[in-house]
Every structure is written in structure tokens, then in C-alpha cells.
Amino acid sequence: MRGVVFDGEQVRVVDDLAVREPGPGEVLVAVAAAGLCHSDLSVVDGTIPFPVPVVLGHEGAGVVEAVGAGVRHVAPGDHVALSTLANCGTCAECDRGRPTMCRQAIGRPGRPFTRGAEPVHQFAANSAFAERTVVKAVQAVRIPEDIPLESAALIGCGVLTGVGAVLNRARVDRGDSVVVIGTGGIGLNVLQGARLAGALRIVAVDANPAKEEVARRFGATDFLTSVDGVRDILPTGADHAFECVGRVELIRAAIDLLDRHGQAILLGVPPATAEAAFLVSSLYLDKSVLGCRYGSSRPQRDIALYAELYREGRLLLDELVTATYAVEDFDKARADAEAGRLARAVLTF
């Protein structure tokens, strides 16, 4: 079968991948569509260290082909969106409703794929850039069949992370003010999360002025090409500032833009060894700096919720899909994404 494999030096579309059958508590999914997320590119450029060879992709949707023993919530033929969260479901963190903190879900890459006799790693417990993948049952969330799979694919990372950061982590309230730094795939979902939460002023900041139209469509009330103008709009600062780029100087800017009791939420991914500096005294008025993993999501609940919001016309998915590419055109999709021409590229099989 076809798939996108990174061997540590180059990315190639191969046609000789194989994936094992699902074991107990697992699901085999025929992937129909997968979003090309910056995190996939970060594996290739070394920002996210990961063992190789590896099948890339972690934001996908498809149709269940087979289920392992004990799986009851999905069956062959069901349409599913895939989560990257391979949590155990039984530890103290899962029991508290915090599956993103489950240690079984962090840093334990499996190798369900092979090329010839060589095992191949699975990225983010998912590997959606393959015609078929095996995931834990908890990662496959049934969705209505009337949702296009090209759009549903984006729920599993960008929507869960961006909208979830607003609703689950920051808990933005009605009337709050929000600044969103960076309007790529994650930033756009933060914007629409803030809109869903009832934020009154939503300021989008992106160096590319061409992104203003789409930012406003997703919920921005104001658009700036630099953080320097934020105080002109919010003189006392923002209740919430989301950094969605992954640059340490913008993390500092997010903290500096906060009002009293404000929160800076970090969603961008800088290099693993990056360090950020800020004035300690700037936090004394009950300000906070919050990390956020995967939107602090509970995927079985949240994916179903976002699917229904989409069906009601309240959550935008189709508008996130800037372009679709056949998997064989991965190199073009990657070049367009790296050039900043896309909110999300979607690969189809």
C-alpha cells in the first residue's frame, strides 16, 4: 500500500508499505483524507525529534475496515475521525478526565508498519499518511456519514488543538478579549473557538496581510500585521493571548500583552531546547502562562461535539481546506505549506 515515509534524510511516497491486522482493542482504518499539519513538517526538519523510519501524518479520517477483540463502539463501515491520543483509559489521569496527561499516550511510538522485513514507526500513534493504519480503539471516533471526510480529517488535530485550547484550557468566557498570534491552521481554530465562546474582541495578528479575509471569516473582529498595534485596540491588555507560531519573541509578546488576570496560552512548537524570557514582575497581577497539549481535549467527547457544531453551521471545516492533493503529490503539498500559502493542505487516497 501507499504511504509517506521519512527515513531521516528524505521524505518519499512509497507503495510497498504493509500494516498488521488489528489486535485486541485496536481498529484498522482505511484512510480517505489526511491534513498536512506543521507538526509533520517539524519531524522532517528536526524540530520534533522522532525515531525513523516513520510513516508521517496524524490528522485523518476514513472508514473502519476491521476491529479487534473487545471493540464495540465502532464497526466495519463506520466513518471515523482519528485522534492522536492513544491514552490507556484506566490510569489516574484518564479517570480524572485528563487523557492528554496519560503517560501511555506520550512518547511511546509503536511500529505496526513494515517495508519488506524492516519495521516502520508510527507517528503520533496515528500515521494518517498511509492508505491504512491501525490505531487504538479510543482513537477512532465515529462521525456522521454526511460529513465530508476531507473536512472531518481536520478535526483530529487542528480543531481539537485550537478550539480545545479556548474552551478547555483557557476557558474563554462571554465578553472576554482575545489576541491570537499566528493565523495558520491552529490560529484559525483558536479564532473560531473564541467566537464560539462569546469573546467580544478577537484580535488576529499575522505578518501576512493576505490572511485578513480568512481570519475575519473565522471570527476575528480586528486584524493586525504586528503585535505593536494591539495596545491601540486593547489599551489595558487582553484577557487571553494565544501564541500559535512557536517563536520565543512572540511568546514574550503574548505575555506582555496581557491585562490583569490575563493568560498567555502557548500552542506554537519552537525547537525542543528553546528558552523564552519574560519579566517575572509582569506576572504578579495574577497573570498566567499556560502550556496546552492537544487542546486539553477529551476526543471521544470533543470530536463528536465539533462534528455536530459543523452540521449546525457553527463550526467551520470546509473553509480550512485550502487545497487537496493526491498523496502522490506530497512534495507539492509540502512546498505550498512551507511557503505559507495554505491554512491546511489535505492529502487524499
Coordinates of C-alpha atoms in Angstrom, one line a residue:
M1 CA 0.0 0.0 0.0
R2 CA 1.0 3.7 -0.4
G3 CA 2.3 5.9 2.3
V4 CA 4.6 8.9 3.1
V5 CA 7.8 7.7 4.8
F6 CA 10.6 9.8 6.3
D7 CA 13.8 7.9 6.6
G8 CA 15.8 10.5 8.5
E9 CA 17.1 12.2 5.3
Q10 CA 14.3 12.4 2.8
V11 CA 10.5 12.1 2.6
R12 CA 9.2 9.7 -0.1
V13 CA 5.9 8.4 -1.2
V14 CA 6.3 4.6 -1.3
D15 CA 4.0 1.8 -2.4
D16 CA 5.4 -1.1 -0.6
L17 CA 4.1 -0.5 3.0
A18 CA 2.3 -3.1 4.9
V19 CA 0.3 -2.8 8.2
R20 CA -0.6 -5.6 10.6
E21 CA -4.1 -6.6 11.5
P22 CA -5.7 -5.0 14.5
G23 CA -5.2 -6.7 17.8
P24 CA -7.4 -6.6 20.9
G25 CA -8.7 -3.1 21.5
E26 CA -7.5 -1.8 18.1
V27 CA -9.1 -0.7 14.9
L28 CA -7.9 -0.9 11.3
V29 CA -9.0 2.2 9.3
A30 CA -8.8 2.8 5.6
V31 CA -7.7 6.5 5.5
A32 CA -9.6 8.6 3.0
A33 CA -8.1 12.0 3.8
A34 CA -5.4 13.5 6.0
G35 CA -4.4 17.0 6.8
L36 CA -0.8 18.2 6.4
C37 CA 0.0 19.8 9.7
H38 CA 3.1 21.8 10.6
S39 CA 3.9 19.1 13.2
D40 CA 4.5 16.6 10.3
L41 CA 7.0 19.1 8.7
S42 CA 8.6 19.6 12.1
V43 CA 9.6 15.9 12.2
V44 CA 11.2 16.4 8.8
D45 CA 13.2 19.5 9.8
G46 CA 14.2 18.1 13.2
T47 CA 12.1 20.5 15.4
I48 CA 10.2 17.4 16.7
P49 CA 12.7 14.6 17.3
F50 CA 11.2 11.2 16.3
P51 CA 12.7 7.8 15.5
V52 CA 12.9 6.8 11.9
P53 CA 11.9 5.4 9.5
V54 CA 8.4 6.7 10.2
V55 CA 5.1 7.0 8.4
L56 CA 4.0 10.6 8.8
G57 CA 0.6 12.1 9.3
H58 CA -1.6 12.5 12.4
E59 CA -4.7 14.3 11.3
G60 CA -7.0 11.9 9.3
A61 CA -10.4 10.4 8.7
G62 CA -11.6 7.3 7.0
V63 CA -13.7 4.2 7.1
V64 CA -13.3 1.3 9.6
E65 CA -12.2 -1.9 7.8
A66 CA -11.8 -4.2 10.8
V67 CA -11.8 -4.2 14.6
G68 CA -10.0 -6.3 17.2
A69 CA -11.4 -8.2 20.1
G70 CA -13.3 -6.1 22.6
V71 CA -14.1 -3.2 20.3
R72 CA -17.8 -2.3 20.5
H73 CA -18.2 1.4 19.8
V74 CA -17.2 1.3 16.1
A75 CA -17.8 -1.4 13.5
P76 CA -16.6 -2.1 9.9
G77 CA -18.1 0.5 7.6
D78 CA -18.3 3.3 10.2
H79 CA -16.9 6.7 9.3
V80 CA -14.4 7.9 11.9
A81 CA -12.2 10.8 12.6
L82 CA -8.8 9.9 14.1
S83 CA -7.3 11.2 17.3
T84 CA -3.6 11.1 18.1
L85 CA -4.4 10.4 21.8
A86 CA -3.6 6.8 22.4
N87 CA -4.5 7.1 26.1
C88 CA -4.9 4.0 28.3
G89 CA -8.3 4.9 29.8
T90 CA -7.5 3.4 33.2
C91 CA -4.8 5.5 34.8
A92 CA -5.5 8.2 37.4
E93 CA -5.2 11.0 34.7
C94 CA -7.7 9.3 32.4
D95 CA -10.0 8.7 35.3
R96 CA -9.9 12.4 36.1
G97 CA -10.9 13.3 32.6
R98 CA -7.5 14.4 31.6
P99 CA -6.5 11.9 28.8
T100 CA -3.9 14.3 27.4
M101 CA -1.9 13.8 30.5
C102 CA -1.9 10.0 30.3
R103 CA 1.6 8.8 30.3
Q104 CA 0.8 5.9 27.9
A105 CA -0.1 8.5 25.3
I106 CA 3.1 10.3 25.4
G107 CA 6.4 9.3 23.7
R108 CA 5.7 5.6 23.1
P109 CA 5.9 5.1 19.3
G110 CA 4.8 1.7 18.0
R111 CA 5.8 0.0 14.8
P112 CA 2.7 -1.5 13.2
F113 CA 4.1 -1.0 9.7
T114 CA 6.7 -2.8 7.7
R115 CA 8.6 -2.3 4.4
G116 CA 9.9 -5.7 3.5
A117 CA 11.4 -7.0 6.7
E118 CA 12.0 -3.6 8.2
P119 CA 9.6 -2.3 10.9
V120 CA 8.5 1.3 10.4
H121 CA 7.4 3.6 13.2
Q122 CA 4.0 5.2 13.6
F123 CA 3.9 9.0 14.1
A124 CA 1.8 10.3 16.9
A125 CA 0.1 6.9 17.4
N126 CA -1.6 7.6 14.1
S127 CA 0.3 7.8 10.8
A128 CA -2.6 9.1 8.7
F129 CA -0.4 9.4 5.6
A130 CA -1.0 5.8 4.7
E131 CA -3.8 4.0 2.9
R132 CA -4.5 2.0 6.1
T133 CA -3.5 2.4 9.7
V134 CA -4.0 0.6 12.9
V135 CA -5.0 2.7 16.0
K136 CA -6.2 2.1 19.5
A137 CA -10.0 1.9 19.6
V138 CA -10.1 5.0 21.8
Q139 CA -8.5 7.0 18.9
A140 CA -11.3 6.2 16.4
V141 CA -14.4 8.4 16.9
R142 CA -17.5 7.7 14.9
I143 CA -18.8 10.7 13.0
P144 CA -22.0 11.1 10.8
E145 CA -21.6 9.9 7.3
D146 CA -22.8 13.2 5.8
I147 CA -19.7 15.0 6.9
P148 CA -17.1 15.0 4.0
L149 CA -14.1 13.1 5.1
E150 CA -11.7 15.7 3.7
S151 CA -13.2 18.2 6.2
A152 CA -13.6 15.7 9.0
A153 CA -9.9 14.9 8.8
L154 CA -9.1 18.3 10.2
I155 CA -11.0 17.8 13.4
G156 CA -8.4 15.3 14.8
C157 CA -5.6 17.8 15.3
G158 CA -6.1 21.4 14.3
V159 CA -9.7 21.7 15.6
L160 CA -9.1 19.7 18.7
T161 CA -6.0 21.8 19.5
G162 CA -7.2 25.3 18.6
V163 CA -10.8 25.2 19.6
G164 CA -10.0 23.0 22.6
A165 CA -7.3 25.4 23.8
V166 CA -10.0 28.1 24.0
L167 CA -12.9 26.1 25.5
N168 CA -11.0 23.5 27.7
R169 CA -7.7 25.1 28.7
A170 CA -8.2 28.9 28.7
R171 CA -12.0 28.7 29.3
V172 CA -12.6 31.9 27.5
D173 CA -15.8 33.5 28.7
R174 CA -18.5 35.7 27.2
G175 CA -17.3 39.2 26.7
D176 CA -13.6 38.4 27.1
S177 CA -10.9 39.9 24.9
V178 CA -8.6 37.5 22.9
V179 CA -5.4 38.0 20.9
V180 CA -4.3 35.3 18.5
I181 CA -0.8 35.5 17.2
G182 CA -0.5 33.5 14.0
T183 CA -3.4 32.6 11.8
G184 CA -2.4 29.2 10.3
G185 CA -4.4 26.1 10.9
I186 CA -4.2 26.3 14.7
G187 CA -4.7 30.0 14.9
L188 CA -7.8 29.9 12.7
N189 CA -9.3 27.3 15.1
V190 CA -8.4 29.5 18.1
L191 CA -10.3 32.3 16.4
Q192 CA -13.4 30.3 15.8
G193 CA -13.1 28.8 19.3
A194 CA -13.1 32.4 20.7
R195 CA -16.1 33.2 18.6
L196 CA -18.0 30.1 19.9
A197 CA -17.1 31.1 23.4
G198 CA -18.6 34.5 23.0
A199 CA -15.5 36.6 23.2
L200 CA -16.2 40.3 22.5
R201 CA -13.0 41.5 20.9
I202 CA -10.9 39.0 19.0
V203 CA -7.6 40.4 17.6
A204 CA -5.8 38.3 15.0
V205 CA -2.1 39.1 14.4
D206 CA -0.2 37.8 11.3
A207 CA 2.6 39.2 9.3
N208 CA 0.9 38.2 6.1
P209 CA -1.8 40.8 5.3
A210 CA -3.4 38.4 2.8
K211 CA -4.7 36.4 5.7
E212 CA -7.0 39.1 7.0
E213 CA -10.1 37.9 5.0
V214 CA -10.0 34.3 6.2
A215 CA -9.1 35.4 9.8
R216 CA -12.2 37.6 9.9
R217 CA -14.3 34.8 8.4
F218 CA -13.3 32.6 11.3
G219 CA -14.1 35.2 14.0
A220 CA -11.5 38.0 14.2
T221 CA -13.0 41.4 14.9
D222 CA -9.7 43.1 14.2
F223 CA -6.6 42.2 12.2
L224 CA -3.0 43.4 12.6
T225 CA 0.3 42.6 10.9
S226 CA 2.3 43.3 14.1
V227 CA 1.7 42.9 17.8
D228 CA 2.8 46.5 18.1
G229 CA -0.7 47.7 17.4
V230 CA -2.6 45.5 19.9
R231 CA -2.5 48.1 22.7
D232 CA -4.2 50.6 20.4
I233 CA -7.2 48.3 20.3
L234 CA -6.9 46.9 23.8
P235 CA -5.3 49.7 25.9
T236 CA -5.3 47.7 29.2
G237 CA -4.3 44.4 27.5
A238 CA -6.0 41.1 26.6
D239 CA -7.7 38.6 28.8
H240 CA -6.2 35.8 26.8
A241 CA -3.3 35.8 24.3
F242 CA -2.6 32.7 22.2
E243 CA 0.8 32.2 20.7
C244 CA 0.3 29.9 17.7
V245 CA 3.6 30.3 15.8
G246 CA 6.3 28.8 18.1
R247 CA 8.8 31.7 18.3
V248 CA 10.2 32.8 21.6
E249 CA 10.0 36.5 20.9
L250 CA 6.2 36.1 20.2
I251 CA 5.8 34.1 23.5
R252 CA 7.3 37.2 25.2
A253 CA 4.9 39.4 23.3
A254 CA 1.9 37.3 24.3
I255 CA 2.9 37.7 28.0
D256 CA 3.5 41.4 27.6
L257 CA 0.0 42.0 26.0
L258 CA -1.9 40.6 29.0
D259 CA -4.3 42.6 31.1
R260 CA -4.6 41.9 34.9
H261 CA -5.5 38.3 35.5
G262 CA -4.7 37.6 31.9
Q263 CA -3.5 34.3 30.4
A264 CA -0.9 33.5 27.8
I265 CA -1.6 30.1 26.2
L266 CA 1.3 28.6 24.3
L267 CA 0.4 26.5 21.2
G268 CA 3.2 27.0 18.8
V269 CA 6.1 24.5 18.8
P270 CA 9.6 26.0 19.0
P271 CA 12.7 23.8 18.9
A272 CA 12.8 21.4 21.9
T273 CA 15.7 23.3 23.5
A274 CA 14.2 26.8 23.0
E275 CA 14.1 29.0 26.1
A276 CA 11.9 32.1 26.5
A277 CA 12.5 35.1 28.7
F278 CA 10.0 37.5 30.3
L279 CA 9.8 39.9 33.2
V280 CA 8.9 38.0 36.3
S281 CA 7.3 41.1 37.8
S282 CA 4.9 41.2 34.9
L283 CA 3.0 38.2 36.2
Y284 CA 2.3 39.5 39.7
L285 CA -1.1 40.8 38.9
D286 CA -2.5 37.2 38.7
K287 CA -1.3 36.6 35.2
S288 CA -0.6 33.1 34.0
V289 CA 1.5 31.3 31.3
L290 CA -0.3 28.1 30.3
G291 CA 1.1 25.2 28.3
C292 CA -1.5 23.3 26.4
R293 CA -1.3 19.8 25.0
Y294 CA -3.7 18.9 22.2
G295 CA -6.3 21.4 23.4
S296 CA -6.7 19.6 26.8
S297 CA -9.1 17.5 24.8
R298 CA -11.3 14.5 25.5
P299 CA -11.5 13.3 21.9
Q300 CA -14.4 10.9 22.2
R301 CA -16.5 13.8 23.6
D302 CA -15.0 16.7 21.7
I303 CA -14.8 15.3 18.2
A304 CA -18.5 14.3 18.4
L305 CA -19.3 17.8 19.7
Y306 CA -17.4 19.6 16.9
A307 CA -18.9 17.3 14.3
E308 CA -22.4 18.4 15.4
L309 CA -21.4 22.1 15.5
Y310 CA -20.2 21.7 11.9
R311 CA -23.5 20.2 10.9
E312 CA -25.3 23.1 12.5
G313 CA -23.1 25.6 10.6
R314 CA -21.5 27.0 13.7
L315 CA -18.0 25.5 13.3
L316 CA -16.1 25.9 10.0
L317 CA -14.3 23.0 8.5
D318 CA -14.7 23.2 4.7
E319 CA -13.1 26.7 4.8
L320 CA -10.0 25.3 6.4
V321 CA -9.3 23.1 3.4
T322 CA -7.2 25.4 1.2
A323 CA -6.3 22.7 -1.3
T324 CA -6.5 18.9 -1.8
Y325 CA -3.7 16.8 -3.2
A326 CA -3.4 13.2 -4.2
V327 CA -0.9 11.5 -1.9
E328 CA 1.5 11.1 -4.9
D329 CA 1.7 15.0 -5.0
F330 CA 3.0 15.2 -1.4
D331 CA 6.1 17.2 -2.4
K332 CA 3.9 19.9 -3.9
A333 CA 1.7 20.0 -0.9
R334 CA 4.7 20.2 1.4
A335 CA 6.2 23.1 -0.7
D336 CA 2.9 25.0 -0.6
A337 CA 2.6 24.5 3.1
E338 CA 6.1 25.6 3.9
A339 CA 5.7 28.7 1.7
G340 CA 2.7 29.7 3.9
R341 CA 0.2 29.5 1.0
L342 CA -2.2 27.2 2.8
A343 CA -4.2 27.1 6.0
R344 CA -4.4 23.3 5.6
A345 CA -3.5 21.0 2.7
V346 CA -5.4 17.8 2.6
L347 CA -3.9 14.6 1.1
T348 CA -6.4 12.1 -0.4
F349 CA -6.0 8.4 -1.1

